[in-house]
Amino acid sequence: MSTMYYDILNSISQNKKLLAVLIDPDKMTLNNISAFIDTVNKSKVTHIFIGGSTVNKNSTEELVSEIKKHTKLPLILFPGDVTQITKKADALLFLSLISGRNPEYLIGKQVEAVSKLRETTLEVISTGYILIENGKETSVQKVTGTLPMSRNNIQDIINTAKAGELLGMKLIYLEAGSGASKAITSEIISSVKKELNIPLIVGGGIRSKEQLDLAFDSGADLVVIGTAFEEDESFFEELK
Ligand code: 1GP
């Protein structure tokens, strides 16, 4: 039963906008979790995403178990690699890097993940992951050896997102990269959204309430913010 995905669809059908905080297991210490999640619980955040480009072995499982003690919010894995899959979470974004042309990140890692997924009851949500250039090399680029899509060729981005949908993917994620100096533009978000019949996630470089509202107004159904929360927890307050 894919509850998490249907909850997302349901929220969208009621015009509710969703906000995920991204927690990188390598940047969060277990000691700080209780206070951090307490702030998250009191904020507008609707989902907790967990993942990073490179994460120490076992740190994801320890972190997920600790977070679970402090919140009822859905915990969704957003894994940079197969080692970040843990049965302790609620769901997993099963990512395919469809902006790139590296077969390892289109299908190779996914095949590798299957034996691990078999041992879990995680809800698996197929997600087309599209990296858009932001002026600097991102860690996704380095790790995957792929190029991001040009932000000037919007038609190409639209076609890539639509191809993901036609392949049966359940979500499309437009990514500018963690800590990006340039977030995904309003024009890209609205153009992609117009053509899609599945929910649209947007993340990377969103650091203000204005940017968040702009992403939502342009058509993002779920926005992911990591760095801004990591750097300054008062940002949770600012979003109220
Ligand atoms: C990164 O989209 C997420 O994968 C969030 O990016 O850390 O820049 O908020 P930020």
mmCIF file of C-alpha atoms and ligand atoms in Angstrom:
data_model
loop_
_atom_site.group_PDB
_atom_site.id
_atom_site.type_symbol
_atom_site.label_atom_id
_atom_site.label_comp_id
_atom_site.label_asym_id
_atom_site.label_seq_id
_atom_site.Cartn_x
_atom_site.Cartn_y
_atom_site.Cartn_z
ATOM 1 C CA MET A 1 0.000 0.000 0.000
ATOM 2 C CA SER A 2 1.698 3.194 -1.132
ATOM 3 C CA THR A 3 0.414 5.525 1.563
ATOM 4 C CA MET A 4 3.070 8.186 1.402
ATOM 5 C CA TYR A 5 2.653 8.777 -2.314
ATOM 6 C CA TYR A 6 -1.134 8.900 -2.080
ATOM 7 C CA ASP A 7 -0.838 11.351 0.811
ATOM 8 C CA ILE A 8 1.262 13.579 -1.442
ATOM 9 C CA LEU A 9 -1.298 13.307 -4.274
ATOM 10 C CA ASN A 10 -4.096 13.985 -1.839
ATOM 11 C CA SER A 11 -2.430 17.112 -0.448
ATOM 12 C CA ILE A 12 -1.837 18.407 -3.956
ATOM 13 C CA SER A 13 -5.456 17.811 -4.943
ATOM 14 C CA GLN A 14 -6.397 20.025 -1.980
ATOM 15 C CA ASN A 15 -3.943 22.704 -3.161
ATOM 16 C CA LYS A 16 -1.675 22.164 -0.168
ATOM 17 C CA LYS A 17 2.015 22.906 -0.668
ATOM 18 C CA LEU A 18 4.556 20.568 0.876
ATOM 19 C CA LEU A 19 7.908 21.422 2.411
ATOM 20 C CA ALA A 20 10.686 18.961 3.175
ATOM 21 C CA VAL A 21 13.728 19.565 5.326
ATOM 22 C CA LEU A 22 16.734 17.675 3.986
ATOM 23 C CA ILE A 23 19.004 16.251 6.665
ATOM 24 C CA ASP A 24 22.447 15.068 5.632
ATOM 25 C CA PRO A 25 23.590 12.289 8.015
ATOM 26 C CA ASP A 26 27.173 13.481 7.748
ATOM 27 C CA LYS A 27 26.320 17.002 8.809
ATOM 28 C CA MET A 28 23.968 16.259 11.720
ATOM 29 C CA THR A 29 25.197 14.847 15.014
ATOM 30 C CA LEU A 30 22.948 12.526 17.013
ATOM 31 C CA ASN A 31 23.238 14.846 20.031
ATOM 32 C CA ASN A 32 21.686 17.724 18.134
ATOM 33 C CA ILE A 33 18.763 15.753 16.717
ATOM 34 C CA SER A 34 16.288 16.161 19.529
ATOM 35 C CA ALA A 35 16.469 19.988 19.542
ATOM 36 C CA PHE A 36 16.562 20.228 15.752
ATOM 37 C CA ILE A 37 13.532 17.977 15.275
ATOM 38 C CA ASP A 38 11.669 19.849 17.977
ATOM 39 C CA THR A 39 12.072 22.988 15.851
ATOM 40 C CA VAL A 40 11.034 21.048 12.727
ATOM 41 C CA ASN A 41 7.881 19.785 14.479
ATOM 42 C CA LYS A 42 6.830 23.341 15.275
ATOM 43 C CA SER A 43 7.439 24.591 11.721
ATOM 44 C CA LYS A 44 5.658 24.352 8.351
ATOM 45 C CA VAL A 45 7.742 21.330 7.388
ATOM 46 C CA THR A 46 5.594 18.399 6.199
ATOM 47 C CA HIS A 47 8.286 15.833 5.321
ATOM 48 C CA ILE A 48 11.790 14.923 6.404
ATOM 49 C CA PHE A 49 14.176 13.838 3.654
ATOM 50 C CA ILE A 50 17.389 12.086 4.625
ATOM 51 C CA GLY A 51 20.423 11.698 2.435
ATOM 52 C CA GLY A 52 23.673 13.072 1.120
ATOM 53 C CA SER A 53 26.020 12.601 -1.810
ATOM 54 C CA THR A 54 28.555 10.767 0.347
ATOM 55 C CA VAL A 55 27.635 9.413 3.755
ATOM 56 C CA ASN A 56 29.559 7.255 6.235
ATOM 57 C CA LYS A 57 28.325 3.674 6.487
ATOM 58 C CA ASN A 58 25.580 3.116 9.118
ATOM 59 C CA SER A 59 25.171 6.815 9.902
ATOM 60 C CA THR A 60 21.862 6.989 7.987
ATOM 61 C CA GLU A 61 20.300 4.138 9.979
ATOM 62 C CA GLU A 62 21.420 5.602 13.313
ATOM 63 C CA LEU A 63 20.109 9.015 12.332
ATOM 64 C CA VAL A 64 16.742 7.716 11.101
ATOM 65 C CA SER A 65 16.223 5.707 14.290
ATOM 66 C CA GLU A 66 16.983 8.766 16.409
ATOM 67 C CA ILE A 67 14.718 11.084 14.387
ATOM 68 C CA LYS A 68 11.864 8.566 14.631
ATOM 69 C CA LYS A 69 11.923 8.927 18.419
ATOM 70 C CA HIS A 70 11.122 12.634 18.119
ATOM 71 C CA THR A 71 8.608 13.067 15.302
ATOM 72 C CA LYS A 72 5.592 11.659 13.516
ATOM 73 C CA LEU A 73 6.471 13.404 10.246
ATOM 74 C CA PRO A 74 7.098 11.069 7.304
ATOM 75 C CA LEU A 75 10.756 10.111 6.877
ATOM 76 C CA ILE A 76 11.772 9.681 3.267
ATOM 77 C CA LEU A 77 15.184 8.499 2.141
ATOM 78 C CA PHE A 78 16.804 10.571 -0.575
ATOM 79 C CA PRO A 79 19.889 8.417 -0.979
ATOM 80 C CA GLY A 80 23.131 9.365 -2.676
ATOM 81 C CA ASP A 81 24.045 5.690 -2.840
ATOM 82 C CA VAL A 82 22.852 2.182 -2.014
ATOM 83 C CA THR A 83 24.454 2.153 1.460
ATOM 84 C CA GLN A 84 21.988 4.821 2.586
ATOM 85 C CA ILE A 85 18.994 2.499 2.306
ATOM 86 C CA THR A 86 17.611 1.593 5.710
ATOM 87 C CA LYS A 87 14.406 -0.200 6.629
ATOM 88 C CA LYS A 88 13.891 2.216 9.527
ATOM 89 C CA ALA A 89 12.556 4.982 7.248
ATOM 90 C CA ASP A 90 9.014 5.156 5.825
ATOM 91 C CA ALA A 91 9.740 5.551 2.140
ATOM 92 C CA LEU A 92 12.486 5.888 -0.420
ATOM 93 C CA LEU A 93 12.833 8.127 -3.443
ATOM 94 C CA PHE A 94 14.021 5.566 -5.986
ATOM 95 C CA LEU A 95 16.034 8.019 -8.022
ATOM 96 C CA SER A 96 17.095 7.751 -11.626
ATOM 97 C CA LEU A 97 19.347 10.595 -12.786
ATOM 98 C CA ILE A 98 17.534 11.209 -16.064
ATOM 99 C CA SER A 99 19.380 14.467 -16.803
ATOM 100 C CA GLY A 100 22.611 12.460 -17.128
ATOM 101 C CA ARG A 101 23.779 9.750 -19.465
ATOM 102 C CA ASN A 102 25.664 7.567 -17.024
ATOM 103 C CA PRO A 103 24.015 4.111 -17.101
ATOM 104 C CA GLU A 104 25.165 3.456 -13.519
ATOM 105 C CA TYR A 105 22.893 6.251 -12.267
ATOM 106 C CA LEU A 106 20.086 5.578 -14.733
ATOM 107 C CA ILE A 107 19.677 1.866 -13.897
ATOM 108 C CA GLY A 108 22.880 0.326 -12.463
ATOM 109 C CA LYS A 109 22.591 1.503 -8.853
ATOM 110 C CA GLN A 110 18.860 0.728 -8.919
ATOM 111 C CA VAL A 111 19.552 -2.915 -9.812
ATOM 112 C CA GLU A 112 22.146 -3.018 -7.033
ATOM 113 C CA ALA A 113 19.550 -1.670 -4.564
ATOM 114 C CA VAL A 114 16.975 -4.402 -5.166
ATOM 115 C CA SER A 115 18.443 -7.079 -2.895
ATOM 116 C CA LYS A 116 18.631 -4.511 -0.101
ATOM 117 C CA LEU A 117 15.058 -3.323 -0.719
ATOM 118 C CA ARG A 118 13.780 -6.890 -0.566
ATOM 119 C CA GLU A 119 14.673 -6.915 3.137
ATOM 120 C CA THR A 120 12.536 -3.845 3.844
ATOM 121 C CA THR A 121 8.936 -2.723 3.717
ATOM 122 C CA LEU A 122 9.923 0.737 2.517
ATOM 123 C CA GLU A 123 7.483 2.396 0.184
ATOM 124 C CA VAL A 124 9.470 2.833 -3.019
ATOM 125 C CA ILE A 125 8.637 5.947 -5.033
ATOM 126 C CA SER A 126 10.109 6.057 -8.520
ATOM 127 C CA THR A 127 11.557 9.530 -9.067
ATOM 128 C CA GLY A 128 13.049 11.159 -12.147
ATOM 129 C CA TYR A 129 15.934 13.275 -10.870
ATOM 130 C CA ILE A 130 16.973 16.201 -13.067
ATOM 131 C CA LEU A 131 20.099 18.185 -12.295
ATOM 132 C CA ILE A 132 20.118 21.738 -13.660
ATOM 133 C CA GLU A 133 23.316 23.800 -13.901
ATOM 134 C CA ASN A 134 23.752 26.540 -11.314
ATOM 135 C CA GLY A 135 27.074 28.053 -12.376
ATOM 136 C CA LYS A 136 29.234 25.826 -10.156
ATOM 137 C CA GLU A 137 30.086 22.131 -10.189
ATOM 138 C CA THR A 138 27.797 20.286 -7.754
ATOM 139 C CA SER A 139 28.643 17.212 -5.696
ATOM 140 C CA VAL A 140 26.019 15.232 -7.685
ATOM 141 C CA GLN A 141 27.974 16.082 -10.825
ATOM 142 C CA LYS A 142 31.280 14.988 -9.281
ATOM 143 C CA VAL A 143 29.934 11.761 -7.813
ATOM 144 C CA THR A 144 27.935 10.698 -10.875
ATOM 145 C CA GLY A 145 30.278 11.990 -13.573
ATOM 146 C CA THR A 146 27.335 13.554 -15.417
ATOM 147 C CA LEU A 147 26.663 17.013 -16.738
ATOM 148 C CA PRO A 148 23.698 19.038 -15.498
ATOM 149 C CA MET A 149 21.161 20.353 -17.987
ATOM 150 C CA SER A 150 21.533 23.902 -19.273
ATOM 151 C CA ARG A 151 19.057 26.282 -17.640
ATOM 152 C CA ASN A 152 18.703 28.046 -20.979
ATOM 153 C CA ASN A 153 17.334 25.046 -22.842
ATOM 154 C CA ILE A 154 13.969 24.831 -21.134
ATOM 155 C CA GLN A 155 12.401 22.668 -23.845
ATOM 156 C CA ASP A 156 15.042 20.031 -23.223
ATOM 157 C CA ILE A 157 14.289 20.084 -19.484
ATOM 158 C CA ILE A 158 10.527 19.815 -20.166
ATOM 159 C CA ASN A 159 11.063 16.882 -22.528
ATOM 160 C CA THR A 160 13.294 15.107 -20.014
ATOM 161 C CA ALA A 161 10.730 15.521 -17.222
ATOM 162 C CA LYS A 162 7.916 14.344 -19.503
ATOM 163 C CA ALA A 163 9.962 11.334 -20.616
ATOM 164 C CA GLY A 164 10.324 10.423 -16.930
ATOM 165 C CA GLU A 165 6.565 10.596 -16.495
ATOM 166 C CA LEU A 166 5.953 8.521 -19.623
ATOM 167 C CA LEU A 167 8.381 5.907 -18.307
ATOM 168 C CA GLY A 168 6.078 5.577 -15.298
ATOM 169 C CA MET A 169 8.001 7.632 -12.758
ATOM 170 C CA LYS A 170 5.816 8.925 -9.926
ATOM 171 C CA LEU A 171 7.643 12.173 -9.132
ATOM 172 C CA ILE A 172 9.957 14.575 -10.932
ATOM 173 C CA TYR A 173 12.664 16.323 -8.903
ATOM 174 C CA LEU A 174 14.277 19.469 -10.343
ATOM 175 C CA GLU A 175 17.605 19.880 -8.540
ATOM 176 C CA ALA A 176 19.940 22.893 -8.606
ATOM 177 C CA GLY A 177 22.333 21.189 -6.174
ATOM 178 C CA SER A 178 22.796 21.524 -2.449
ATOM 179 C CA GLY A 179 23.956 25.030 -1.522
ATOM 180 C CA ALA A 180 23.459 26.251 -5.099
ATOM 181 C CA SER A 181 23.966 29.963 -5.581
ATOM 182 C CA LYS A 182 21.196 29.979 -8.199
ATOM 183 C CA ALA A 183 17.945 28.150 -7.428
ATOM 184 C CA ILE A 184 15.760 26.671 -10.195
ATOM 185 C CA THR A 185 14.095 29.589 -11.996
ATOM 186 C CA SER A 186 10.412 30.308 -11.883
ATOM 187 C CA GLU A 187 10.276 29.942 -15.681
ATOM 188 C CA ILE A 188 11.729 26.419 -15.587
ATOM 189 C CA ILE A 189 9.385 25.363 -12.776
ATOM 190 C CA SER A 190 6.232 26.700 -14.434
ATOM 191 C CA SER A 191 7.138 25.356 -17.891
ATOM 192 C CA VAL A 192 7.805 21.855 -16.559
ATOM 193 C CA LYS A 193 4.742 21.896 -14.310
ATOM 194 C CA LYS A 194 2.451 22.786 -17.221
ATOM 195 C CA GLU A 195 3.350 19.555 -19.023
ATOM 196 C CA LEU A 196 3.362 17.169 -16.069
ATOM 197 C CA ASN A 197 0.565 15.096 -14.592
ATOM 198 C CA ILE A 198 2.687 13.952 -11.651
ATOM 199 C CA PRO A 199 3.935 15.939 -8.627
ATOM 200 C CA LEU A 200 6.932 18.229 -9.036
ATOM 201 C CA ILE A 201 9.675 18.525 -6.423
ATOM 202 C CA VAL A 202 12.079 21.472 -6.506
ATOM 203 C CA GLY A 203 15.248 21.912 -4.466
ATOM 204 C CA GLY A 204 18.674 23.463 -4.259
ATOM 205 C CA GLY A 205 19.705 26.967 -3.196
ATOM 206 C CA ILE A 206 16.409 28.097 -1.653
ATOM 207 C CA ARG A 207 17.348 30.386 1.222
ATOM 208 C CA SER A 208 14.482 32.844 1.746
ATOM 209 C CA LYS A 209 10.734 32.886 2.199
ATOM 210 C CA GLU A 210 10.433 34.865 -1.050
ATOM 211 C CA GLN A 211 12.273 32.135 -2.978
ATOM 212 C CA LEU A 212 10.134 29.469 -1.351
ATOM 213 C CA ASP A 213 6.896 31.285 -2.185
ATOM 214 C CA LEU A 214 8.100 31.882 -5.739
ATOM 215 C CA ALA A 215 8.846 28.178 -6.208
ATOM 216 C CA PHE A 216 5.368 27.274 -4.897
ATOM 217 C CA ASP A 217 3.633 29.964 -6.967
ATOM 218 C CA SER A 218 5.485 28.779 -10.070
ATOM 219 C CA GLY A 219 4.149 25.251 -9.630
ATOM 220 C CA ALA A 220 6.405 23.310 -7.259
ATOM 221 C CA ASP A 221 4.290 20.865 -5.240
ATOM 222 C CA LEU A 222 7.023 20.024 -2.770
ATOM 223 C CA VAL A 223 10.104 22.130 -2.035
ATOM 224 C CA VAL A 224 13.226 20.699 -0.406
ATOM 225 C CA ILE A 225 15.451 22.880 1.778
ATOM 226 C CA GLY A 226 18.630 21.671 3.454
ATOM 227 C CA THR A 227 21.453 24.203 3.667
ATOM 228 C CA ALA A 228 19.372 27.184 4.852
ATOM 229 C CA PHE A 229 18.043 25.164 7.809
ATOM 230 C CA GLU A 230 21.477 23.700 8.561
ATOM 231 C CA GLU A 231 23.093 27.117 8.657
ATOM 232 C CA ASP A 232 20.453 28.955 10.649
ATOM 233 C CA GLU A 233 17.565 27.352 12.499
ATOM 234 C CA SER A 234 15.804 30.712 12.823
ATOM 235 C CA PHE A 235 14.928 30.220 9.138
ATOM 236 C CA PHE A 236 12.170 27.844 10.332
ATOM 237 C CA GLU A 237 10.633 30.819 12.172
ATOM 238 C CA GLU A 238 11.005 33.068 9.158
ATOM 239 C CA LEU A 239 8.847 30.693 7.111
ATOM 240 C CA LYS A 240 5.866 30.862 9.444
HETATM 241 C C1 1GP B 1 19.722 19.240 -2.265
HETATM 242 O O1 1GP B 1 17.671 20.019 -3.142
HETATM 243 C C2 1GP B 1 18.350 19.776 -1.975
HETATM 244 O O2 1GP B 1 19.652 17.970 -2.810
HETATM 245 C C3 1GP B 1 18.392 20.950 -1.029
HETATM 246 O O3 1GP B 1 19.326 21.932 -1.416
HETATM 247 O O4 1GP B 1 20.751 22.341 0.578
HETATM 248 O O5 1GP B 1 20.558 24.074 -1.195
HETATM 249 O O6 1GP B 1 18.647 23.608 0.317
HETATM 250 P P1 1GP B 1 19.832 23.040 -0.361
#
